[in-house]
CSV table of C-alpha atoms and ligand atoms in Angstrom, one decimal:
chain,number,residue,atom,x,y,z
A,149,MET,CA,148.4,121.9,175.5
A,150,LYS,CA,145.0,120.6,176.6
A,151,GLU,CA,143.3,123.7,175.1
A,152,GLU,CA,145.1,123.1,171.8
A,153,LEU,CA,143.8,119.6,171.6
A,154,ALA,CA,140.3,120.8,172.5
A,155,ALA,CA,140.5,123.4,169.8
A,156,ILE,CA,141.5,120.9,167.2
A,157,LYS,CA,138.6,118.7,168.3
A,158,GLN,CA,136.2,121.6,168.0
A,159,GLU,CA,137.6,122.5,164.6
A,160,ILE,CA,137.1,118.9,163.4
A,161,LEU,CA,133.5,119.0,164.6
A,162,ASP,CA,132.8,122.3,162.9
A,163,GLY,CA,134.5,121.1,159.7
A,164,ILE,CA,132.4,118.0,159.6
A,165,LYS,CA,129.3,120.1,160.2
A,166,GLU,CA,130.1,122.8,157.7
A,167,LYS,CA,132.6,121.7,155.1
A,168,ALA,CA,131.9,118.1,154.2
A,169,THR,CA,129.1,117.8,151.7
A,170,SER,CA,130.6,114.9,149.7
A,171,ARG,CA,132.9,112.0,150.1
A,172,ALA,CA,135.6,113.8,148.3
A,173,GLU,CA,135.3,116.8,150.6
A,174,ALA,CA,135.2,114.6,153.7
A,175,PHE,CA,138.4,112.9,152.5
A,176,GLU,CA,140.1,116.3,152.0
A,177,LEU,CA,139.1,117.3,155.5
A,178,ARG,CA,140.4,114.1,157.0
A,179,LYS,CA,143.7,114.7,155.3
A,180,GLN,CA,144.0,118.1,157.0
A,181,TYR,CA,144.2,116.3,160.4
A,182,LEU,CA,145.3,112.7,159.8
A,183,ASP,CA,147.7,112.9,156.8
A,184,SER,CA,150.9,111.3,158.1
A,185,LYS,CA,153.0,114.3,156.9
A,186,MET,CA,150.8,117.3,156.7
A,187,GLY,CA,148.0,116.4,159.1
A,188,LYS,CA,147.6,118.6,162.2
A,189,ILE,CA,147.3,115.7,164.6
A,190,SER,CA,150.3,113.9,163.1
A,191,GLY,CA,152.1,117.3,163.5
A,192,LEU,CA,151.3,117.3,167.3
A,193,MET,CA,153.5,114.3,167.8
A,194,LYS,CA,156.4,116.3,166.4
A,195,GLN,CA,156.0,118.7,169.3
A,196,MET,CA,156.9,115.8,171.7
A,197,LYS,CA,160.5,117.0,172.0
A,198,THR,CA,159.4,120.4,173.3
A,199,ILE,CA,157.3,118.8,176.1
A,200,ALA,CA,158.7,118.5,179.6
A,201,PRO,CA,159.7,114.9,180.2
A,202,GLU,CA,157.2,114.4,183.0
A,203,GLU,CA,154.3,115.5,180.8
A,204,LYS,CA,155.4,113.4,177.7
A,205,ALA,CA,153.4,110.3,178.7
A,206,GLU,CA,150.3,112.2,179.3
A,207,PHE,CA,150.7,114.3,176.1
A,208,GLY,CA,151.3,111.2,174.0
A,209,LYS,CA,148.2,109.5,175.4
A,210,SER,CA,146.0,112.6,174.8
A,211,VAL,CA,147.3,112.9,171.2
A,212,ASN,CA,146.6,109.2,170.6
A,213,GLU,CA,143.1,109.5,172.0
A,214,LEU,CA,142.5,112.5,169.8
A,215,LYS,CA,143.8,110.6,166.8
A,216,ASN,CA,141.6,107.6,167.5
A,217,TRP,CA,138.6,109.9,168.1
A,218,ALA,CA,139.3,111.7,164.8
A,219,LEU,CA,139.6,108.4,163.0
A,220,GLU,CA,136.2,107.3,164.3
A,221,GLN,CA,134.7,110.7,163.3
A,222,PHE,CA,136.0,110.5,159.8
A,223,THR,CA,135.2,106.9,159.3
A,224,ALA,CA,131.6,107.6,160.4
A,225,LEU,CA,131.6,110.7,158.2
A,226,ASP,CA,132.7,108.7,155.2
A,227,GLU,CA,130.0,106.1,155.8
A,228,LYS,CA,127.4,108.9,156.1
A,229,MET,CA,128.6,110.5,152.8
A,230,LYS,CA,128.6,107.2,151.0
A,231,LYS,CA,125.0,106.6,152.1
A,232,LEU,CA,124.0,110.1,151.1
A,233,GLU,CA,125.6,109.9,147.7
A,234,LEU,CA,123.9,106.6,147.0
A,235,GLU,CA,120.6,108.0,148.0
A,236,LYS,CA,121.2,110.9,145.7
A,237,ARG,CA,122.0,108.6,142.8
A,238,TYR,CA,118.9,106.5,143.5
A,239,ALA,CA,116.8,109.6,143.5
A,240,LYS,CA,118.2,110.6,140.2
A,241,GLU,CA,117.8,107.2,138.6
A,242,LYS,CA,114.4,106.5,140.0
A,243,ILE,CA,111.9,105.4,137.4
A,244,ASP,CA,108.2,105.3,137.7
A,245,VAL,CA,107.2,101.8,136.7
A,246,THR,CA,103.5,102.7,136.7
A,247,MET,CA,104.0,105.2,133.9
A,248,PRO,CA,102.4,104.1,130.6
A,249,ALA,CA,105.0,102.6,128.3
A,250,LYS,CA,105.9,104.3,125.1
A,251,ASN,CA,104.3,102.4,122.2
A,252,ILE,CA,106.8,101.4,119.7
A,253,GLU,CA,105.0,101.0,116.4
A,254,THR,CA,106.2,98.0,114.4
A,255,GLY,CA,105.1,98.2,110.8
A,256,ASN,CA,104.1,95.4,108.4
A,257,LEU,CA,104.1,95.0,104.7
A,258,HIS,CA,101.3,96.8,102.8
A,259,PRO,CA,98.5,94.5,101.8
A,260,ILE,CA,99.2,95.0,98.1
A,261,THR,CA,102.9,94.0,98.7
A,262,GLN,CA,101.8,91.0,100.8
A,263,MET,CA,99.5,89.9,98.0
A,264,ARG,CA,102.1,90.5,95.4
A,265,ASN,CA,104.6,88.4,97.4
A,266,GLN,CA,102.1,85.6,97.9
A,267,LEU,CA,101.3,85.5,94.2
A,268,ILE,CA,105.0,85.5,93.3
A,269,ASP,CA,105.5,82.6,95.8
A,270,VAL,CA,102.7,80.6,94.3
A,271,PHE,CA,103.9,81.0,90.7
A,272,ALA,CA,107.6,80.8,91.4
A,273,GLY,CA,106.8,77.4,92.9
A,274,MET,CA,105.5,76.5,89.4
A,275,GLY,CA,108.7,77.6,87.8
A,276,PHE,CA,107.8,81.2,86.7
A,277,GLU,CA,110.5,83.9,86.5
A,278,ILE,CA,110.0,87.5,87.2
A,279,TYR,CA,110.1,90.2,84.5
A,280,GLU,CA,109.5,93.8,85.5
A,281,GLY,CA,108.7,96.1,82.6
A,282,SER,CA,108.5,99.9,82.7
A,283,GLU,CA,105.5,102.0,83.5
A,284,VAL,CA,106.0,104.4,80.7
A,285,GLU,CA,105.3,102.4,77.6
A,286,ASN,CA,105.2,102.9,73.9
A,287,ASP,CA,101.9,102.5,72.1
A,288,TYR,CA,103.2,99.6,70.1
A,289,TYR,CA,104.0,97.4,73.2
A,290,ASN,CA,100.8,98.4,75.1
A,291,PHE,CA,98.4,97.9,72.2
A,292,THR,CA,99.5,97.3,68.6
A,293,ALA,CA,101.8,94.3,69.2
A,294,LEU,CA,99.0,92.9,71.4
A,295,ASN,CA,96.8,92.7,68.3
A,296,THR,CA,95.1,96.0,69.2
A,297,PRO,CA,95.9,98.4,66.3
A,298,LYS,CA,95.0,102.1,66.5
A,299,ASP,CA,91.5,101.8,65.1
A,300,HIS,CA,90.7,98.7,67.2
A,301,PRO,CA,87.5,99.1,69.2
A,302,ALA,CA,89.1,97.2,72.1
A,303,ARG,CA,91.2,100.3,72.8
A,304,ASP,CA,88.0,101.8,74.3
A,305,MET,CA,88.0,99.0,77.0
A,306,GLN,CA,90.9,100.9,78.7
A,307,ASP,CA,90.9,104.7,79.2
A,308,THR,CA,94.5,105.5,78.5
A,309,PHE,CA,96.7,108.3,79.8
A,310,TYR,CA,98.7,109.4,76.8
A,311,LEU,CA,101.9,111.2,77.4
A,312,SER,CA,102.4,111.9,73.7
A,313,PRO,CA,100.9,110.4,70.5
A,314,GLU,CA,103.5,107.6,70.9
A,315,PHE,CA,104.0,107.2,74.6
A,316,LEU,CA,101.6,106.4,77.4
A,317,LEU,CA,101.3,105.1,80.9
A,318,ARG,CA,100.8,101.3,80.4
A,319,THR,CA,97.2,100.3,80.9
A,320,GLN,CA,98.1,96.6,81.4
A,321,THR,CA,101.2,94.5,82.3
A,322,SER,CA,100.4,92.5,79.1
A,323,SER,CA,102.9,94.9,77.4
A,324,GLY,CA,105.6,92.8,79.2
A,325,GLN,CA,104.6,89.8,77.2
A,326,ILE,CA,105.9,91.5,74.0
A,327,HIS,CA,109.2,92.6,75.6
A,328,VAL,CA,109.8,89.0,76.9
A,329,MET,CA,108.8,87.3,73.6
A,330,GLU,CA,111.0,89.7,71.6
A,331,SER,CA,114.1,88.9,73.7
A,332,LYS,CA,113.6,85.3,74.7
A,333,LYS,CA,113.0,82.1,72.8
A,334,PRO,CA,110.5,79.5,74.0
A,335,PRO,CA,110.2,77.8,76.4
A,336,ILE,CA,109.0,81.0,78.2
A,337,LYS,CA,107.4,81.1,81.7
A,338,ILE,CA,107.3,84.6,83.1
A,339,LEU,CA,105.4,86.5,85.7
A,340,SER,CA,105.3,90.3,85.3
A,341,PRO,CA,104.1,92.3,88.3
A,342,GLY,CA,103.7,96.1,88.2
A,343,LYS,CA,101.7,99.2,88.3
A,344,VAL,CA,99.2,100.1,85.6
A,345,PHE,CA,97.2,103.3,84.9
A,346,ARG,CA,93.7,104.0,83.6
A,347,SER,CA,91.4,107.0,83.8
A,348,ASP,CA,89.0,105.2,86.0
A,349,ASP,CA,87.9,106.0,89.5
A,350,ASP,CA,85.1,104.5,91.7
A,351,ALA,CA,84.8,102.1,94.7
A,352,THR,CA,86.5,99.2,92.9
A,353,HIS,CA,88.7,101.1,90.4
A,354,SER,CA,91.6,103.4,90.9
A,355,PRO,CA,93.6,105.4,88.3
A,356,MET,CA,96.7,103.5,89.5
A,357,PHE,CA,96.5,99.8,90.4
A,358,SER,CA,98.7,96.7,90.1
A,359,GLN,CA,98.6,93.7,87.9
A,360,MET,CA,100.4,90.5,87.7
A,361,GLU,CA,100.8,89.1,84.2
A,362,GLY,CA,101.6,85.5,83.5
A,363,LEU,CA,102.9,84.1,80.2
A,364,VAL,CA,103.8,80.6,79.2
A,365,VAL,CA,105.0,79.8,75.7
A,366,ASP,CA,106.0,76.3,74.7
A,367,GLU,CA,105.1,73.4,72.5
A,368,LYS,CA,101.5,72.1,73.0
A,369,ILE,CA,100.3,74.6,75.6
A,370,THR,CA,96.6,74.3,76.0
A,371,LEU,CA,93.7,75.7,78.1
A,372,CYS,CA,94.1,72.7,80.4
A,373,ASP,CA,97.5,74.0,81.4
A,374,LEU,CA,96.0,77.3,82.1
A,375,LYS,CA,93.2,75.9,84.2
A,376,GLY,CA,95.7,73.7,86.1
A,377,MET,CA,97.9,76.6,87.0
A,378,LEU,CA,95.0,78.8,88.0
A,379,ASP,CA,93.6,76.1,90.2
A,380,VAL,CA,96.9,75.9,92.1
A,381,PHE,CA,96.8,79.6,92.5
A,382,VAL,CA,93.3,79.9,93.8
A,383,LYS,CA,93.7,77.1,96.3
A,384,LYS,CA,96.9,78.6,97.7
A,385,ILE,CA,95.4,82.1,98.0
A,386,TYR,CA,91.7,81.4,98.9
A,387,GLY,CA,91.8,77.9,100.4
A,388,GLU,CA,92.1,74.3,99.4
A,389,ASP,CA,88.3,73.9,98.6
A,390,THR,CA,88.3,76.7,96.0
A,391,THR,CA,88.0,75.8,92.3
A,392,THR,CA,87.8,77.8,89.1
A,393,ARG,CA,85.5,78.0,86.2
A,394,LEU,CA,86.3,79.4,82.7
A,395,ARG,CA,83.7,81.5,80.8
A,396,PRO,CA,84.2,82.7,77.2
A,397,SER,CA,85.3,86.3,76.9
A,398,TYR,CA,87.1,88.6,74.5
A,399,PHE,CA,90.6,90.1,74.6
A,400,PRO,CA,92.4,91.0,71.4
A,401,PHE,CA,95.6,89.3,72.4
A,402,THR,CA,94.1,85.8,73.3
A,403,GLU,CA,92.1,83.4,71.3
A,404,PRO,CA,90.1,81.8,72.8
A,405,SER,CA,89.8,84.3,75.7
A,406,VAL,CA,88.3,83.4,79.0
A,407,GLU,CA,87.1,85.2,82.1
A,408,VAL,CA,88.0,83.1,85.2
A,409,ASP,CA,85.7,82.8,88.1
A,410,VAL,CA,86.6,81.4,91.5
A,411,SER,CA,84.1,79.4,93.6
A,412,CYS,CA,82.9,81.7,96.4
A,413,PHE,CA,85.3,81.1,99.3
A,414,GLU,CA,82.9,82.9,101.6
A,415,CYS,CA,79.8,80.7,101.3
A,416,GLY,CA,81.4,77.7,99.6
A,417,GLY,CA,79.2,78.2,96.5
A,418,LYS,CA,75.8,78.4,98.1
A,419,GLY,CA,75.3,82.0,97.3
A,420,CYS,CA,76.0,85.1,99.5
A,421,LYS,CA,76.5,88.8,99.4
A,422,LEU,CA,80.1,88.6,98.3
A,423,CYS,CA,79.3,86.4,95.2
A,424,LYS,CA,76.0,88.2,94.7
A,425,GLY,CA,74.1,85.0,95.1
A,426,THR,CA,75.8,83.2,92.2
A,427,GLY,CA,78.4,81.1,94.1
A,428,TRP,CA,81.1,82.4,91.8
A,429,ILE,CA,83.4,85.5,91.8
A,430,GLU,CA,85.1,86.9,88.7
A,431,ILE,CA,88.8,87.2,89.4
A,432,LEU,CA,90.8,87.5,86.2
A,433,GLY,CA,91.1,87.5,82.4
A,434,ALA,CA,93.1,84.9,80.6
A,435,GLY,CA,93.4,82.9,77.4
A,436,ILE,CA,95.5,81.2,74.8
A,437,VAL,CA,97.9,83.7,73.3
A,438,ASN,CA,96.6,84.8,69.9
A,439,LYS,CA,98.8,83.5,67.0
A,440,LYS,CA,99.1,87.0,65.6
A,441,VAL,CA,100.8,88.1,68.9
A,442,LEU,CA,103.3,85.2,68.7
A,443,GLU,CA,104.0,86.1,65.1
A,444,ASN,CA,104.4,89.8,66.0
A,445,CYS,CA,107.3,88.7,68.2
A,446,GLY,CA,108.8,86.3,65.6
A,447,ILE,CA,107.7,83.1,67.3
A,448,ASP,CA,106.6,80.2,65.1
A,449,SER,CA,102.9,79.9,65.9
A,450,GLU,CA,102.7,76.5,64.2
A,451,LYS,CA,105.3,75.0,66.5
A,452,TYR,CA,104.5,77.0,69.7
A,453,SER,CA,101.4,78.0,71.6
A,454,GLY,CA,101.1,80.1,74.7
A,455,LEU,CA,98.8,80.9,77.6
A,456,ALA,CA,98.4,84.2,79.3
A,457,PHE,CA,96.6,85.6,82.3
A,458,GLY,CA,96.3,89.0,84.0
A,459,ILE,CA,95.6,89.2,87.7
A,460,GLY,CA,94.5,92.4,89.4
A,461,ILE,CA,96.5,92.5,92.7
A,462,GLU,CA,94.2,94.9,94.5
A,463,ARG,CA,91.1,93.0,93.5
A,464,THR,CA,92.7,89.7,94.7
A,465,ALA,CA,93.6,91.4,98.0
A,466,MET,CA,90.2,93.0,98.4
A,467,LEU,CA,88.4,89.7,98.0
A,468,LYS,CA,90.8,87.9,100.3
A,469,TYR,CA,90.8,90.5,103.1
A,470,GLY,CA,87.1,91.6,102.7
A,471,ILE,CA,87.9,95.2,101.7
A,472,ASN,CA,85.0,96.7,99.8
A,473,ASN,CA,86.5,100.0,98.7
A,474,ILE,CA,89.8,100.1,96.8
A,475,LYS,CA,90.6,103.6,98.3
A,476,MET,CA,91.2,101.8,101.7
A,477,LEU,CA,94.3,100.4,100.1
A,478,PHE,CA,95.7,103.8,99.2
A,479,GLU,CA,94.7,105.9,102.3
A,480,SER,CA,97.5,104.5,104.5
A,481,ASP,CA,95.1,104.3,107.5
A,482,LEU,CA,97.0,102.3,110.1
A,483,ARG,CA,93.8,101.0,111.6
A,484,VAL,CA,93.1,99.2,108.3
A,485,LEU,CA,96.7,98.2,107.4
A,486,LYS,CA,97.4,96.7,110.8
A,487,GLN,CA,94.6,94.2,110.4
A,488,ILE,CA,96.2,92.6,107.4
A,489,ASN,CA,99.3,90.7,108.3
A,490,ASP,CA,99.7,87.5,106.4
A,491,ASN,CA,103.4,87.4,106.1
B,7,DAH,N1,95.3,92.9,80.2
B,7,DAH,C1,94.0,92.5,80.5
B,7,DAH,C2,93.4,93.7,81.3
B,7,DAH,O1,94.1,94.5,81.8
B,7,DAH,C3,94.0,91.3,81.4
B,7,DAH,C4,94.3,90.1,80.7
B,7,DAH,C5,93.3,89.4,80.1
B,7,DAH,C6,95.6,89.7,80.6
B,7,DAH,C7,93.6,88.2,79.4
B,7,DAH,C8,96.0,88.6,79.9
B,7,DAH,C9,95.0,87.8,79.3
B,7,DAH,O2,97.2,88.1,79.8
B,7,DAH,O3,95.3,86.7,78.6
B,7,DAH,O4,92.2,93.8,81.3
């Protein structure tokens, strides 16, 4: 009998050494010996009836000792396996906190979009509504209705991309003025942002650029209203100390026409590189809507008058953000774009 118990003991020791590589395996092994029904040690007790009466006590004691020893072995084995599995998990989940972090790029709005939004904000605050026209336009809306008939020399001011004798890529958002005045009765107060196209290409011109047209038509609209609105605009965009100055100019669709200068926000008017020493920077064209244009749209020019202005969005952004080449706005160079975040 003693040999049998010793053999079981050895078997358990060998099993622990060779068969248990996980908690689950250790548990299976434990069951082979200690399961109350199938376990080998529990089975030994059943042999009690075959044991001679004088040996029963000794046998019972030995089996109990073996059982307690086995319990200790398997409890220790379970602890060991638990620790081992935890170590394995830790090794698998280990992270190197000194590794350089992945850079998550967060984008921001394009400077042209930022400037467009700022302009919309300023003029929406003065009650302007948005009208967005189409980029393909008919000759009538882009030129003729704006008092620029076919043989008008002012057509040469804008190098036009014609798609056909009748259709073209709009050269100015002023075409929106006609659409709005044809479909709406005064009072009118609209802002029309959009892309325009001209065969023009140098450091400050691009074949595609963006404008923001403004049009107000009502009774008794004068140049003073225009100046007042533009003053609000330049103060909001270029700073509270900025003012405007109007110079006579010519556009077929306005009479009188003006070129609007803004006091140099870089030097405060003293004269610097940006304003070429003059203290003023030209920013946009504007004027009082030509009576002929109102009449082309069926608006009574005796009763109503209008003001109009056309802002170049790229130009406004370039001045504000100190960009000297318009191409920088179209090259999508993140090093440039990241520096401009006003929103
Ligand atoms: N359409 C003109 C251009 O693209 C800009 C302009 C000038 C618009 C005077 C106006 C205006 O509404 O009144 O050069």
